[in-house]
Amino acid sequence: MQVPLERIVFSGEEIASRVQELGAEITRDYLDEYGPEAEAVLVNVLKGGFVFLADLVRCLEFSVVIDFLAITSYAGDGASTGGVRIMKDLTESIYRRDVLVVEDIVDTGLTLSYILRNLSSRKPRSLKVCTFLDRLSSRIVPLQVDYRCFEVGEEFVVGYGLDYGQKWRNLGYVCTLRLEEHPRSDCP
Ligand code: XMP
Ligand code: MG
């Protein structure tokens, strides 16, 4: 596998230590808020969030239930500017439960704001957001991100679940690629 690597943005070691730190923070918050019986339904947004989820859950020291949501973006000139539709729904009911959405990256916030609107209509007791990367500079829809591992700049990044044309999700670090064309039209 030849990675057309340009620059490593976050190394595997940096990620591991930050995920552990964030997991401890989330554990503290949920135990403080809900006591030893705390239980969260972690809603993972496929596909990009699966690597982060796998590492994060092993750093959470309270009960968790895992569920998955797959969405697709449509219309607009670029995946993030159109609408969003659910392709695979949750299997769990989240009614009166404590839900933590686990995302790979929040960019414009359009995808997440749709997801949050949809999930809150199911009346969870609480609804929070945890993202691996947050590209605050691109935000169009203001929304509250409760937990973030790292803030990231404008450059398109891959690895640790994030892809370009469905590739590079298996890299253990986050990097930019040497690409001929600007890849934004190909995301998510
Ligand atoms: P919005 O703009 O709705 O989009 O917040 C979030 C989704 O867009 C994808 N995305 C990226 N994927 N590297 C990627 O691999 C990136 O730099 C990037 N920026 C946005 C991603 O699927 C995310 O869920
Ligand atoms: Mg995503």
XYZ file of C-alpha atoms and ligand atoms in Angstrom:
213
model
C 0.000 0.000 0.000
C 1.579 3.248 -1.212
C 0.185 6.184 0.774
C 0.508 9.488 -1.156
C 1.259 11.097 2.173
C 1.718 14.859 2.339
C 1.771 15.562 6.069
C 0.867 13.721 9.259
C -1.600 15.920 11.125
C -2.153 13.690 14.187
C 0.049 10.682 14.910
C -1.286 7.396 16.261
C 0.314 8.140 19.647
C -1.242 11.601 19.875
C -4.637 10.176 18.974
C -4.417 7.340 21.507
C -3.515 9.655 24.344
C -6.182 12.232 23.463
C -8.913 9.568 23.084
C -8.000 8.216 26.502
C -8.170 11.708 28.001
C -11.540 12.398 26.367
C -12.893 9.000 27.451
C -11.980 9.814 31.052
C -13.707 13.203 30.779
C -16.895 11.667 29.350
C -16.853 8.968 32.051
C -16.551 11.609 34.784
C -19.384 13.682 33.314
C -21.821 10.771 32.938
C -21.055 9.319 36.370
C -21.437 12.777 37.950
C -24.695 13.408 36.138
C -26.360 9.995 36.296
C -24.512 8.070 39.026
C -23.200 4.498 38.908
C -26.232 3.351 36.886
C -25.310 5.712 34.021
C -25.897 4.218 30.594
C -25.413 5.911 27.241
C -26.557 4.878 23.800
C -23.636 5.708 21.536
C -24.947 6.518 18.089
C -22.190 6.116 15.560
C -22.502 7.721 12.171
C -21.191 5.363 9.498
C -18.817 4.970 8.016
C -16.159 7.420 9.109
C -16.796 7.189 12.845
C -16.152 3.470 13.318
C -12.448 3.639 14.203
C -12.932 6.449 16.711
C -15.891 4.618 18.253
C -13.917 1.413 18.672
C -11.127 3.203 20.525
C -13.414 5.512 22.504
C -15.711 2.797 23.925
C -12.732 1.052 25.470
C -11.953 4.245 27.393
C -15.490 4.621 28.809
C -16.028 3.188 32.273
C -19.810 3.114 32.446
C -22.498 1.148 30.601
C -22.768 1.787 26.904
C -24.996 0.441 24.169
C -23.800 0.855 20.589
C -25.993 1.639 17.630
C -25.337 2.793 14.062
C -26.854 5.286 11.721
C -25.995 5.563 8.037
C -26.928 8.692 6.187
C -26.491 9.941 2.683
C -26.179 13.475 1.408
C -27.901 14.442 -1.802
C -28.376 17.404 -4.172
C -26.313 20.561 -3.821
C -22.949 20.918 -5.523
C -20.854 18.919 -3.098
C -22.052 16.363 -0.619
C -22.254 18.683 2.343
C -24.421 21.361 0.792
C -27.534 19.339 -0.051
C -30.031 17.470 2.063
C -29.490 14.416 4.197
C -31.419 11.157 4.289
C -31.217 8.164 6.650
C -30.086 5.023 4.811
C -29.819 2.779 7.869
C -31.755 3.598 10.983
C -31.050 2.722 14.617
C -32.151 -0.658 15.941
C -32.490 0.661 19.513
C -35.208 2.914 20.866
C -33.640 6.065 22.313
C -36.807 7.281 24.024
C -35.851 8.648 27.474
C -32.297 7.380 27.121
C -29.010 9.261 27.236
C -27.664 9.499 23.716
C -24.139 10.391 22.681
C -23.626 10.862 18.942
C -20.122 9.811 17.872
C -18.918 11.486 14.663
C -15.701 11.408 12.677
C -15.704 15.078 11.710
C -18.057 18.023 12.009
C -17.450 20.336 9.096
C -20.271 22.678 7.995
C -22.478 21.094 10.661
C -25.272 20.428 8.132
C -25.109 16.647 8.503
C -24.996 16.732 12.275
C -27.764 19.311 12.626
C -30.031 17.038 10.578
C -29.083 14.038 12.714
C -29.679 15.957 15.932
C -33.094 17.177 14.780
C -34.067 13.664 13.786
C -32.833 12.080 17.030
C -34.344 14.707 19.312
C -37.788 14.062 17.772
C -37.519 10.582 19.333
C -37.382 12.225 22.770
C -34.149 10.992 24.343
C -33.530 12.111 27.929
C -30.285 13.754 26.852
C -28.531 14.214 23.535
C -24.846 15.062 23.333
C -22.222 15.103 20.610
C -18.697 13.725 20.576
C -16.592 14.221 17.472
C -13.107 13.075 16.622
C -12.350 16.166 14.537
C -13.990 19.582 14.519
C -13.442 21.950 11.607
C -14.793 25.029 13.370
C -13.728 27.387 10.563
C -16.179 25.748 8.112
C -19.234 25.877 10.316
C -22.430 27.042 8.590
C -24.956 25.756 11.112
C -24.141 26.704 14.690
C -24.388 23.695 16.973
C -23.066 22.521 20.281
C -20.253 19.998 20.200
C -19.931 18.652 23.741
C -16.726 16.684 23.241
C -14.031 16.948 20.591
C -10.681 15.243 20.284
C -9.039 17.789 18.004
C -9.788 20.918 16.073
C -8.636 20.665 12.453
C -7.915 23.311 9.801
C -9.218 23.731 6.246
C -7.155 20.958 4.648
C -8.859 17.689 3.679
C -7.688 14.876 5.934
C -7.858 11.089 5.793
C -7.047 8.168 8.062
C -8.407 6.875 11.374
C -11.774 6.199 9.690
C -11.767 9.213 7.362
C -11.610 8.483 3.660
C -10.943 9.844 0.232
C -12.988 7.889 -2.319
C -13.565 5.203 0.358
C -9.821 4.613 0.782
C -7.350 5.319 3.602
C -9.769 4.689 6.467
C -7.336 2.057 7.782
C -4.449 4.441 8.436
C -3.656 4.635 12.147
C -2.964 8.369 11.921
C -4.585 11.428 10.345
C -2.830 12.979 7.370
C -3.222 15.097 4.278
C -2.595 13.536 0.877
C -0.708 14.704 -2.194
C -3.600 14.906 -4.630
C -3.883 16.289 -8.134
C -7.388 17.594 -7.593
C -9.000 19.184 -4.604
C -10.976 16.340 -3.034
C -13.811 18.232 -1.343
C -16.313 17.387 -4.095
C -15.853 13.733 -3.250
C -16.815 13.911 0.418
C -18.293 12.592 2.588
P -20.785 18.490 7.288
O -20.215 19.532 6.371
O -22.224 18.217 7.011
O -20.008 17.202 6.809
O -20.488 18.813 8.721
C -19.536 16.253 7.622
C -19.165 15.054 6.795
O -18.346 15.406 5.664
C -17.261 14.522 5.508
N -15.997 15.276 5.595
C -14.748 14.764 5.487
N -14.345 13.498 5.283
N -12.088 14.214 5.381
C -13.009 13.229 5.213
O -12.638 12.080 5.033
C -12.415 15.514 5.586
O -11.530 16.370 5.723
C -13.829 15.795 5.628
N -14.530 16.941 5.807
C -15.847 16.579 5.777
C -17.405 13.517 6.628
O -18.034 12.351 6.141
C -18.320 14.165 7.639
O -19.134 13.239 8.365
Mg -19.309 11.402 9.028
